[in-house]
Structures are given as structure tokens and as C-alpha cells.
């Protein structure tokens, strides 16, 4: 976490941290790395005593350019229009398409503990005239803008091109218009049928004022103008925008040469790759933010994003792997280390801050949070598959005392996460099923294990007929004592039980497993397993 503290150490004066997003469609989990990084920067600045404002912008005057996101009847009418002017495609009460999709990511940020001091909507700032002075500067310096595009990005705009897009007064599209003249008060625009491939202009043309919401700046200029309008000092962006001659370079050059202001400090960050795929696009399996966020609780999701430095890509493949249990284990390991408990393995540098910034509440008592009892995820995932187990009382016995309310809440969160993980991502071998007939793997029982199972029949019969038939501790004791009496190591004894009932060599605490089953079934299965592999006499 040194990077955030180093950043906080090298700036001075009040800070404005900013990012903005086009509200165009689904939020994918990879796109949440940016907001979490913004939040960490903001917390680090505040911890260092800097007065800090976190802003998040909705670029809702951007044109609609993706057919797939519209209902079929809306495609012809809406393509190329500003997102803020397109009706909500779902009948759920939002004022516009932009508001609908922006709300989805605002909700997601909220759940992740990312709370900007203010969300701003570019459509409102244009309408209020806040962007007018930047539009005027851009038009007055159109030649400088064209030169910047040529030099920085090798993009040649025609000499008549002016850096503003009029919202066509006739068809309402913004993606199809070009401005070719500027007389100091009005611009001459044309709404061209084939300016872009993805939308068709109506052919209107004429002079009009570009101010007060009639026009918007192209993205690179709008970005640079946001820096001036809001006094932005720090703005991270994804690596895709940070390429040489890419968006960031263009906007930085425009900030310096057109709006005459130093651009904010950049913190470029790498992508999250899900199963080897870059999650910056709308394609990808199991990766919409809401789905992964249903499985991984917010603190572990924050942890996933901030454990590596921003410039390191994150490789994460939850599908059919133990990546999610391992994420929890590592979170718990760092928490234990923060709490001063002994942990295995080396600790990453700055692990205390990684843990602290993973917590949802910026004002949380970090030591108290670290010291809490946390149930190991994989063990929990097994336990919840055994019907009737009271996980809270198991947790209390593991902890050695009753759980505190915060620990119970954390346990509930983890139980929900473990259930979702079993449903969505877990490998088959994490799923626990008592086999209806003697599993094939029971043929792997050796003579000692078969003998042990045979010896257990007597105790099992006693238990089955008595009050302890569904008492997990009584079954656990029976297994232990039978093993000890027979000189069998407990590990071998448990392996035998798992093989006989689950067809795998490991499992949850065996006593509880047997206590949940029909006693007669247990006795019969022990008989079958004890006889398995024996040669017929
Ligand atoms: Zn809606
Ligand atoms: Zn038009």
C-alpha cells in the first residue's frame, strides 16, 4: 500500500480526486478496480491530513453507439443521441437510459464502500452553462486542437473541423454532427448521414449558438475541461487509456496547450483478468459485477483489487477453482497478522494497510476488525452442506467463546458467500454428497481401515438405538475411541469414514456427518464398507 501513502506524501494543499464514466451498459467486475483505487487514494490523502474531495462524473451527454443495448424498435431512433436524452429501456422509473445505467454502478460503488462526495452529471453542467467558457476556448483555439491531435495521436482532422459537437436541433443526435465554422458567437454545423458508421444523421445544417447545452466537447476535450472546471489534482485511469498517443496523452496535451493548466497526477491501473480474459469488454463468462459481487463480499472484493499494486494486472479465475476460498484465506491471514497472531508464510509489504483499506468503513477500528473470529471459508462451505448443522455453535466452539454480534454478522455474510460459491463457481470436489450406495472409491480402503469400520459397527449400533443417535459429539467420540482401542491413527479412521460415505478421502468433522444420517443407514453402510474388497470366501 506504499504507493497510496507515497502519493499522499508528495502532494500538498487540498486535493480533488476524480473519475468519470459513460453510463452505457453493464458494469463488469473489472471496471470496479478503478473506483476502489479512487477510494484508497482518497482515504490515504485524508489520513495524511489533506483536505480531499472525491468526485465521480457521469458522462451522460455522450452519444449512444451500441445497438445491442437498445430495444429493437429504438435502434433507428436513438443511435447517436445523447444517453441522457434516451428514454429508459426498462420500465422501472428512471428519467433516462443514462440515469438507469448510472444508478446501477452508483449502487455497486455504494455496496463496495466507495462514497464520492458528489456525483456530477455532464448534461447538467452543459445545460447550466458551466462548460461554455471551455467551449469558447476550444473553438477560438481550434487550430491548436487540430495540431495536438496531429502531433500526439497522428489523427488528422480536416482544416474546417472544429472541436465541438452540436446536438442536432432537428433530429437530436450528437454523434452525427460536425462543426465547420465559428464566428465568435455561433457555429455552423452539419448533421451528416454518414459521418459515423453506427448512426445516421438527418442532413440538417445551419448556424446556432454552441452554448448552454446546445453542444458538447469531444471526449478528449471534455475530459481536460473537467480537470479545469473541478480543479482535479489526481485522476487514475485504466491502462487502455494510458497508451502512447491514447486518450490520456491527448487530454493532457489539450489541458496544457488549450486550457493552459497542468493535468492531474495519473495513477494508471491494470486490468482484472478473469480466467485469462481481460475484463474491460462486455464479453466474458460469469463476470458481470453483480454476479461476482454476489459471491465475493465487499471487503474481500476490495481486497482482491488492492492487494497488488495498481500497475500489476490481476489474474483471477473463480470458475471451478479454489480461487475464492484462497482469497478469503489470504484476507484472514493478513487479518490475523494485523491482530498479532502467528501466521504461516511471508507477509507482503504494507499488509496492515492492505487489510485496513479492504474494510468497508473508512473509520473502522482496524485492530478490533482484525481481531475478530473469522470462519475459514472452505471449511464453512463444507459444513453448510451437512443438513442441520448449527454453524454458529460450531463457530463458537472453534472460537472457544460465544461470537460477538460483528462476528455473527461476518459469519452470516460468509455463509451466504459460501452458498453462492457452491452454486456458481465451486469445483465438483468441493460439493459434498453422501453417496446413496457404497462409493466405488471405498474399494481403496485398506485392511486396517476396513477392520476399523467393522469395529465401529458395534458402537454405531449402540448409538443408533440410544439417545445419542443424532449427537455429533457422541459420534465423534465413538470414532476416536474405536480408533484408539484398535491402535488406528485418527487420520486413518476419518479417511475410512469419508471414503465409505462420501467417496472421497476428506470431509467435514465425521461425527456430525454421521449424526445427521439415518442411524440404520449408517450401520448398514459400515457393514458394506467393512466387507468391501474382501475376497469371497
Ligand atoms: Zn430504469
Ligand atoms: Zn440531425
XYZ file of C-alpha atoms and ligand atoms in Angstrom:
539
model
C 0.000 0.000 0.000
C 3.068 2.198 -0.050
C 2.015 3.609 -3.398
C -1.022 5.369 -1.921
C 0.912 6.704 1.059
C 3.762 7.831 -1.197
C 1.258 9.641 -3.373
C -0.229 11.302 -0.298
C 3.269 12.313 0.831
C 4.224 14.058 -2.395
C 1.185 16.314 -2.861
C 0.339 19.476 -0.985
C -2.790 21.538 -0.448
C -6.406 20.499 -0.921
C -6.889 17.587 -3.290
C -9.635 16.770 -5.760
C -9.750 13.129 -6.858
C -11.900 12.479 -9.916
C -13.071 9.866 -12.337
C -15.974 9.665 -14.730
C -17.777 7.050 -16.729
C -20.070 6.791 -19.710
C -23.308 5.219 -18.467
C -23.645 2.890 -21.414
C -24.322 -0.582 -20.117
C -23.443 -3.395 -17.776
C -20.786 -2.792 -15.138
C -18.249 -5.596 -15.255
C -16.325 -6.587 -12.209
C -13.016 -5.432 -13.712
C -14.364 -1.907 -14.034
C -14.731 -1.761 -10.249
C -10.977 -1.703 -9.740
C -10.880 1.991 -10.678
C -13.442 3.140 -8.092
C -11.753 1.094 -5.344
C -8.388 2.671 -6.228
C -10.026 6.133 -6.131
C -11.349 5.340 -2.675
C -7.976 4.087 -1.398
C -6.268 7.248 -2.700
C -8.919 9.387 -1.018
C -8.520 7.559 2.295
C -4.715 7.793 2.118
C -4.875 11.541 1.384
C -7.256 12.124 4.263
C -5.127 10.010 6.592
C -2.180 12.233 5.661
C -4.190 15.317 6.602
C -5.057 16.617 3.124
C -8.465 18.170 2.659
C -9.796 15.882 -0.088
C -12.873 15.800 -2.302
C -13.799 12.693 -4.245
C -15.832 13.376 -7.386
C -17.388 10.931 -9.786
C -18.797 12.088 -13.103
C -21.427 10.650 -15.373
C -20.605 11.443 -18.995
C -24.241 11.309 -19.955
C -24.125 13.600 -22.978
C -22.002 11.009 -24.797
C -23.763 9.519 -27.825
C -25.390 6.089 -27.785
C -23.211 3.942 -30.026
C -24.173 0.355 -29.158
C -27.216 -1.099 -30.905
C -27.211 -4.170 -28.704
C -28.154 -2.092 -25.684
C -31.377 -0.793 -27.227
C -34.703 -2.468 -27.758
C -35.074 -3.293 -31.484
C -37.719 -0.616 -32.125
C -35.483 2.050 -30.563
C -32.330 1.450 -32.622
C -33.201 3.630 -35.633
C -34.487 6.458 -33.443
C -31.902 6.523 -30.647
C -28.483 5.673 -32.093
C -26.237 8.730 -31.933
C -28.419 10.640 -29.473
C -27.016 11.674 -26.071
C -27.513 8.942 -23.474
C -29.233 11.478 -21.212
C -31.911 12.073 -23.870
C -32.770 8.429 -24.498
C -35.770 7.020 -22.625
C -35.095 4.271 -20.092
C -35.319 0.964 -21.943
C -36.692 -0.687 -18.830
C -39.924 0.364 -17.244
C -38.569 0.974 -13.759
C -38.926 4.655 -13.214
C -35.606 6.224 -14.256
C -35.642 9.546 -16.086
C -33.415 8.272 -18.904
C -31.269 5.479 -20.238
C -28.264 7.255 -18.706
C -29.904 7.549 -15.289
C -30.839 3.868 -15.334
C -27.319 2.628 -16.051
C -25.593 5.231 -13.899
C -27.756 4.160 -10.973
C -26.581 0.594 -11.402
C -22.974 1.495 -10.961
C -23.688 4.038 -8.227
C -25.438 1.229 -6.321
C -22.462 -1.048 -6.902
C -19.986 1.608 -5.680
C -22.093 2.141 -2.613
C -22.023 -1.558 -1.779
C -18.236 -1.540 -2.168
C -17.798 1.267 0.345
C -16.912 3.814 -2.346
C -18.740 7.024 -1.484
C -17.903 10.022 -3.683
C -18.614 13.362 -2.038
C -20.534 14.265 -5.152
C -21.710 12.632 -8.356
C -21.914 15.092 -11.225
C -23.831 14.801 -14.472
C -22.234 16.394 -17.522
C -25.644 17.041 -19.110
C -26.436 19.320 -16.156
C -23.130 21.175 -16.331
C -23.567 21.801 -20.066
C -27.163 22.957 -19.581
C -26.148 25.297 -16.755
C -23.529 26.954 -18.966
C -20.599 25.740 -16.840
C -18.860 24.352 -19.928
C -19.402 27.465 -22.066
C -16.026 29.028 -21.369
C -14.213 25.812 -22.315
C -16.291 25.503 -25.489
C -15.345 29.085 -26.373
C -11.628 28.497 -25.682
C -11.690 25.257 -27.713
C -13.350 26.988 -30.674
C -11.025 30.003 -30.512
C -8.046 27.637 -30.447
C -9.396 25.099 -32.923
C -6.156 25.181 -34.855
C -4.128 24.355 -31.734
C -6.505 21.461 -31.002
C -6.111 20.076 -34.529
C -2.336 20.390 -34.189
C -2.383 18.498 -30.867
C -4.366 15.640 -32.453
C -1.882 15.534 -35.353
C 1.220 15.578 -33.172
C 0.129 13.454 -30.210
C -2.226 10.951 -31.816
C -1.435 11.161 -35.523
C -5.097 11.964 -36.162
C -5.687 14.427 -39.000
C -8.893 16.377 -38.790
C -9.854 18.478 -41.849
C -8.865 22.161 -41.584
C -12.514 23.135 -41.257
C -13.100 20.743 -38.306
C -13.904 22.463 -35.023
C -13.707 20.700 -31.649
C -17.360 20.774 -30.645
C -20.332 18.509 -31.381
C -23.705 20.181 -31.774
C -26.815 18.325 -30.636
C -28.764 18.445 -33.885
C -31.811 20.687 -33.293
C -33.684 18.709 -35.897
C -33.009 15.011 -35.044
C -31.432 15.289 -31.583
C -28.299 13.313 -32.499
C -24.888 14.403 -31.263
C -22.782 11.630 -32.769
C -23.563 12.629 -36.358
C -22.756 16.349 -36.366
C -19.644 18.223 -37.421
C -18.904 21.931 -36.939
C -17.065 23.616 -39.785
C -17.211 27.334 -38.886
C -17.123 29.553 -35.806
C -17.815 33.303 -35.913
C -17.254 34.054 -32.247
C -20.942 33.717 -31.315
C -22.361 30.880 -33.382
C -21.091 27.758 -35.107
C -22.079 26.334 -38.477
C -22.957 22.654 -38.114
C -23.915 19.840 -40.461
C -25.755 16.667 -39.390
C -24.235 14.226 -41.864
C -25.814 10.946 -42.928
C -22.508 9.078 -42.984
C -20.194 10.908 -40.584
C -20.080 7.729 -38.476
C -20.947 4.160 -39.343
C -23.041 3.495 -36.242
C -25.633 6.276 -36.603
C -27.257 8.155 -39.464
C -27.558 11.947 -39.412
C -30.613 13.763 -40.753
C -28.925 16.220 -43.122
C -29.864 19.374 -41.210
C -27.398 22.266 -41.184
C -27.190 25.873 -40.070
C -25.831 28.402 -37.600
C -26.531 28.206 -33.894
C -25.043 29.064 -30.520
C -22.960 26.192 -29.129
C -23.610 27.338 -25.552
C -25.984 26.437 -22.742
C -26.297 22.764 -23.602
C -26.678 23.049 -27.404
C -23.356 21.311 -27.956
C -20.732 19.228 -26.189
C -16.968 18.946 -26.415
C -15.448 15.801 -27.938
C -14.319 13.363 -25.248
C -10.635 14.338 -25.034
C -11.534 17.999 -24.633
C -14.393 17.293 -22.271
C -12.028 15.307 -20.047
C -9.458 18.117 -19.990
C -12.231 20.665 -19.346
C -13.461 18.612 -16.372
C -9.986 18.930 -14.850
C -10.222 22.717 -15.119
C -13.883 23.006 -14.103
C -13.481 20.920 -10.960
C -9.825 21.648 -10.146
C -8.901 17.970 -10.378
C -5.475 17.144 -8.890
C -5.444 13.333 -9.098
C -7.185 11.119 -11.630
C -6.316 7.444 -12.106
C -7.249 5.704 -15.320
C -7.220 2.221 -16.795
C -4.188 1.145 -18.820
C -6.277 1.102 -22.015
C -6.481 4.913 -21.911
C -2.839 5.311 -20.923
C -1.208 4.108 -24.154
C 1.162 6.392 -26.071
C -0.936 8.807 -28.126
C -4.070 7.479 -26.443
C -6.834 9.318 -24.680
C -4.858 10.380 -21.633
C -1.949 11.748 -23.680
C -4.324 13.743 -25.870
C -6.251 15.154 -22.939
C -3.067 16.063 -21.085
C -1.723 17.917 -24.127
C -5.069 19.688 -24.541
C -5.096 20.630 -20.850
C -1.651 22.223 -21.157
C -1.870 23.796 -24.582
C -5.544 24.699 -24.924
C -6.875 25.223 -21.395
C -3.425 26.156 -20.019
C -3.492 24.035 -16.920
C -1.264 21.215 -15.620
C -3.146 17.893 -15.877
C -3.792 15.926 -12.678
C -1.459 13.219 -11.407
C -2.227 9.919 -13.103
C -2.286 6.544 -11.364
C -2.607 4.116 -14.274
C -4.025 0.785 -13.274
C -4.019 -2.613 -14.918
C -6.953 -4.834 -15.653
C -8.519 -7.691 -13.797
C -8.244 -10.774 -15.974
C -10.924 -13.333 -15.265
C -9.758 -16.753 -16.337
C -7.218 -15.163 -18.671
C -9.675 -12.737 -20.231
C -9.344 -9.011 -19.998
C -12.496 -7.775 -18.312
C -12.788 -4.417 -19.976
C -15.274 -5.539 -22.559
C -18.836 -6.699 -22.362
C -17.942 -10.271 -23.272
C -16.935 -12.740 -20.636
C -18.289 -15.622 -18.675
C -19.596 -15.259 -15.179
C -18.092 -11.837 -14.899
C -20.776 -9.153 -14.605
C -20.042 -7.195 -11.451
C -23.319 -8.092 -9.850
C -22.641 -11.824 -10.201
C -19.124 -11.840 -8.743
C -20.251 -9.308 -6.147
C -22.991 -11.735 -5.093
C -20.379 -14.362 -4.381
C -17.479 -12.292 -3.049
C -18.482 -9.953 -0.208
C -17.377 -6.315 -0.498
C -14.366 -6.479 1.818
C -12.861 -9.471 0.050
C -13.625 -7.859 -3.321
C -11.831 -4.676 -2.254
C -9.006 -6.910 -1.041
C -8.816 -8.630 -4.442
C -8.391 -5.247 -6.149
C -5.930 -3.586 -3.809
C -3.671 -6.460 -2.792
C -1.472 -5.950 -5.879
C -0.118 -2.546 -6.891
C -2.307 -0.694 -9.402
C 0.172 -1.303 -12.229
C 0.003 -5.077 -11.753
C -2.644 -6.999 -13.625
C -4.824 -9.275 -11.521
C -5.276 -12.836 -12.734
C -8.350 -14.318 -11.177
C -10.151 -17.456 -12.243
C -13.005 -18.374 -9.924
C -14.614 -20.873 -12.317
C -14.235 -24.412 -10.946
C -11.227 -23.447 -8.800
C -10.459 -22.666 -5.185
C -9.504 -19.072 -6.075
C -12.321 -17.667 -3.962
C -11.571 -19.773 -0.845
C -7.899 -18.803 -1.230
C -8.862 -15.133 -1.440
C -10.671 -15.469 1.893
C -7.766 -17.392 3.424
C -5.304 -14.683 2.453
C -7.612 -11.968 3.758
C -7.857 -13.881 7.054
C -4.102 -14.447 7.184
C -3.394 -10.720 6.875
C -6.132 -10.002 9.419
C -4.531 -12.453 11.837
C -1.135 -10.856 11.269
C -2.594 -7.394 11.951
C -4.104 -8.804 15.152
C -0.654 -10.014 16.204
C -1.375 -13.724 15.786
C 1.246 -16.047 14.382
C 0.719 -16.692 10.681
C 2.364 -19.035 8.225
C 4.385 -17.720 5.311
C 5.866 -14.377 4.444
C 3.802 -11.240 4.777
C 3.586 -8.801 1.874
C 4.935 -5.299 2.459
C 2.310 -2.912 3.751
C -0.013 -5.766 4.668
C -1.538 -3.742 7.501
C -2.706 -1.061 5.091
C -3.942 -3.626 2.602
C -6.144 -5.031 5.353
C -7.196 -1.589 6.567
C -8.149 -0.334 3.097
C -10.089 -3.534 2.455
C -12.505 -2.692 5.252
C -15.757 -1.093 4.125
C -15.853 1.552 6.800
C -13.041 4.105 6.471
C -13.391 4.885 10.183
C -13.393 1.242 11.311
C -11.366 0.244 14.364
C -8.786 -1.759 12.422
C -7.406 -3.669 15.405
C -10.885 -4.686 16.512
C -11.781 -5.767 12.970
C -8.561 -7.761 12.628
C -9.016 -9.443 15.997
C -12.464 -10.811 15.213
C -13.110 -14.522 14.765
C -13.381 -15.438 11.066
C -14.562 -18.869 9.966
C -12.269 -20.425 7.307
C -14.193 -20.290 4.046
C -13.535 -23.773 2.671
C -14.398 -25.410 5.999
C -17.579 -23.350 6.137
C -18.500 -24.346 2.578
C -18.282 -27.989 3.619
C -20.132 -27.529 6.870
C -23.153 -25.806 5.371
C -23.694 -28.805 3.128
C -24.427 -31.046 6.085
C -28.130 -30.685 6.867
C -28.983 -29.487 10.333
C -25.545 -28.318 11.463
C -25.755 -25.233 13.671
C -22.860 -23.321 12.157
C -22.984 -20.558 14.765
C -22.487 -23.014 17.605
C -19.698 -24.758 15.700
C -18.091 -21.348 15.252
C -18.475 -20.599 18.955
C -16.794 -23.885 19.885
C -13.931 -23.209 17.435
C -13.522 -19.733 18.884
C -13.839 -21.031 22.448
C -16.487 -18.491 23.435
C -19.729 -17.071 22.028
C -19.392 -14.929 18.899
C -19.791 -11.153 19.180
C -22.530 -9.510 17.077
C -20.000 -8.320 14.478
C -18.585 -11.842 14.249
C -22.050 -13.311 13.803
C -22.767 -10.793 11.056
C -19.494 -11.721 9.353
C -20.421 -15.405 9.689
C -23.803 -14.758 8.024
C -22.057 -12.927 5.187
C -19.659 -15.817 4.711
C -22.419 -18.417 4.804
C -24.251 -16.566 2.017
C -20.985 -16.259 0.075
C -20.190 -19.948 0.527
C -23.662 -20.957 -0.682
C -23.322 -18.732 -3.733
C -19.828 -20.075 -4.387
C -21.098 -23.669 -4.281
C -23.890 -22.728 -6.702
C -21.857 -20.720 -9.167
C -18.153 -21.479 -9.131
C -17.124 -24.315 -6.840
C -15.302 -27.344 -8.311
C -17.192 -30.611 -8.110
C -14.927 -31.981 -5.396
C -15.993 -29.170 -3.062
C -19.540 -30.408 -3.204
C -20.383 -32.840 -0.530
C -22.796 -35.628 -1.263
C -23.460 -38.630 0.874
C -23.471 -41.443 -1.664
C -26.690 -43.449 -1.846
C -24.792 -46.673 -2.436
C -21.307 -47.726 -1.382
C -18.959 -45.445 -3.372
C -16.551 -47.064 -5.846
C -13.724 -45.316 -4.019
C -14.480 -47.459 -0.964
C -12.558 -50.208 -2.767
C -9.479 -48.139 -1.870
C -9.956 -48.961 1.824
C -7.057 -50.965 3.155
C -7.289 -53.841 5.618
C -6.685 -51.648 8.676
C -9.393 -49.199 7.617
C -11.897 -51.969 6.889
C -11.156 -53.526 10.230
C -11.694 -50.160 11.910
C -15.067 -49.708 10.181
C -16.052 -53.190 11.271
C -15.134 -52.359 14.857
C -17.169 -49.152 14.644
C -20.340 -51.112 13.865
C -20.755 -52.129 17.485
C -20.542 -48.554 18.798
C -22.740 -47.358 15.939
C -25.430 -49.881 16.807
C -25.396 -48.744 20.427
C -25.627 -45.102 19.402
C -28.324 -45.795 16.826
C -30.566 -47.340 19.455
C -29.892 -44.738 22.138
C -30.445 -41.026 22.788
C -27.116 -40.139 21.112
C -28.262 -41.142 17.612
C -28.128 -37.528 16.380
C -25.438 -36.222 18.704
C -22.420 -35.158 16.643
C -20.094 -35.105 19.647
C -21.145 -38.618 20.668
C -20.400 -39.923 17.162
C -17.116 -38.057 17.077
C -16.151 -39.660 20.426
C -17.187 -43.086 19.160
C -14.912 -42.740 16.135
C -11.996 -41.562 18.257
C -12.365 -44.233 20.898
C -12.812 -47.044 18.390
C -9.698 -45.904 16.569
C -7.682 -45.633 19.792
C -8.846 -49.009 21.067
C -7.838 -50.623 17.781
C -4.488 -48.818 17.577
C -5.608 -46.954 14.425
C -4.423 -43.399 13.840
C -7.397 -40.960 13.930
C -6.492 -39.583 10.478
C -6.805 -43.047 9.001
C -10.065 -43.636 10.836
C -11.624 -40.457 9.471
C -10.367 -41.213 5.979
C -12.152 -44.549 6.183
C -15.432 -42.884 7.197
C -15.180 -40.328 4.380
C -14.414 -42.969 1.767
C -17.299 -45.119 2.952
C -19.920 -42.359 2.972
C -18.685 -39.620 0.623
C -16.417 -41.495 -1.749
C -13.580 -39.039 -1.068
C -10.713 -39.142 1.404
C -11.623 -35.966 3.287
C -14.640 -34.075 4.548
C -16.203 -32.222 7.433
C -15.987 -33.381 11.030
C -17.042 -37.013 10.616
C -19.082 -37.237 13.820
C -21.508 -34.549 12.679
C -21.794 -36.103 9.287
C -22.860 -39.449 10.751
C -25.128 -37.807 13.330
C -27.170 -36.228 10.541
C -27.805 -39.506 8.755
C -30.391 -42.186 9.409
C -28.761 -44.429 12.123
C -29.793 -47.671 10.404
C -28.278 -46.405 7.157
C -25.010 -45.648 8.966
C -24.812 -49.154 10.423
C -25.597 -50.791 7.086
C -23.042 -48.662 5.230
C -20.355 -49.537 7.793
C -21.101 -53.236 7.227
C -20.852 -52.879 3.442
C -17.654 -50.860 3.609
C -16.023 -53.183 6.124
C -16.705 -56.025 3.709
C -15.623 -54.120 0.599
C -12.660 -55.534 -1.281
C -12.709 -58.747 0.725
C -12.336 -61.810 -1.385
C -15.424 -64.020 -1.314
C -14.869 -66.965 0.974
Zn -34.555 2.162 -15.299
Zn -29.825 15.705 -37.356
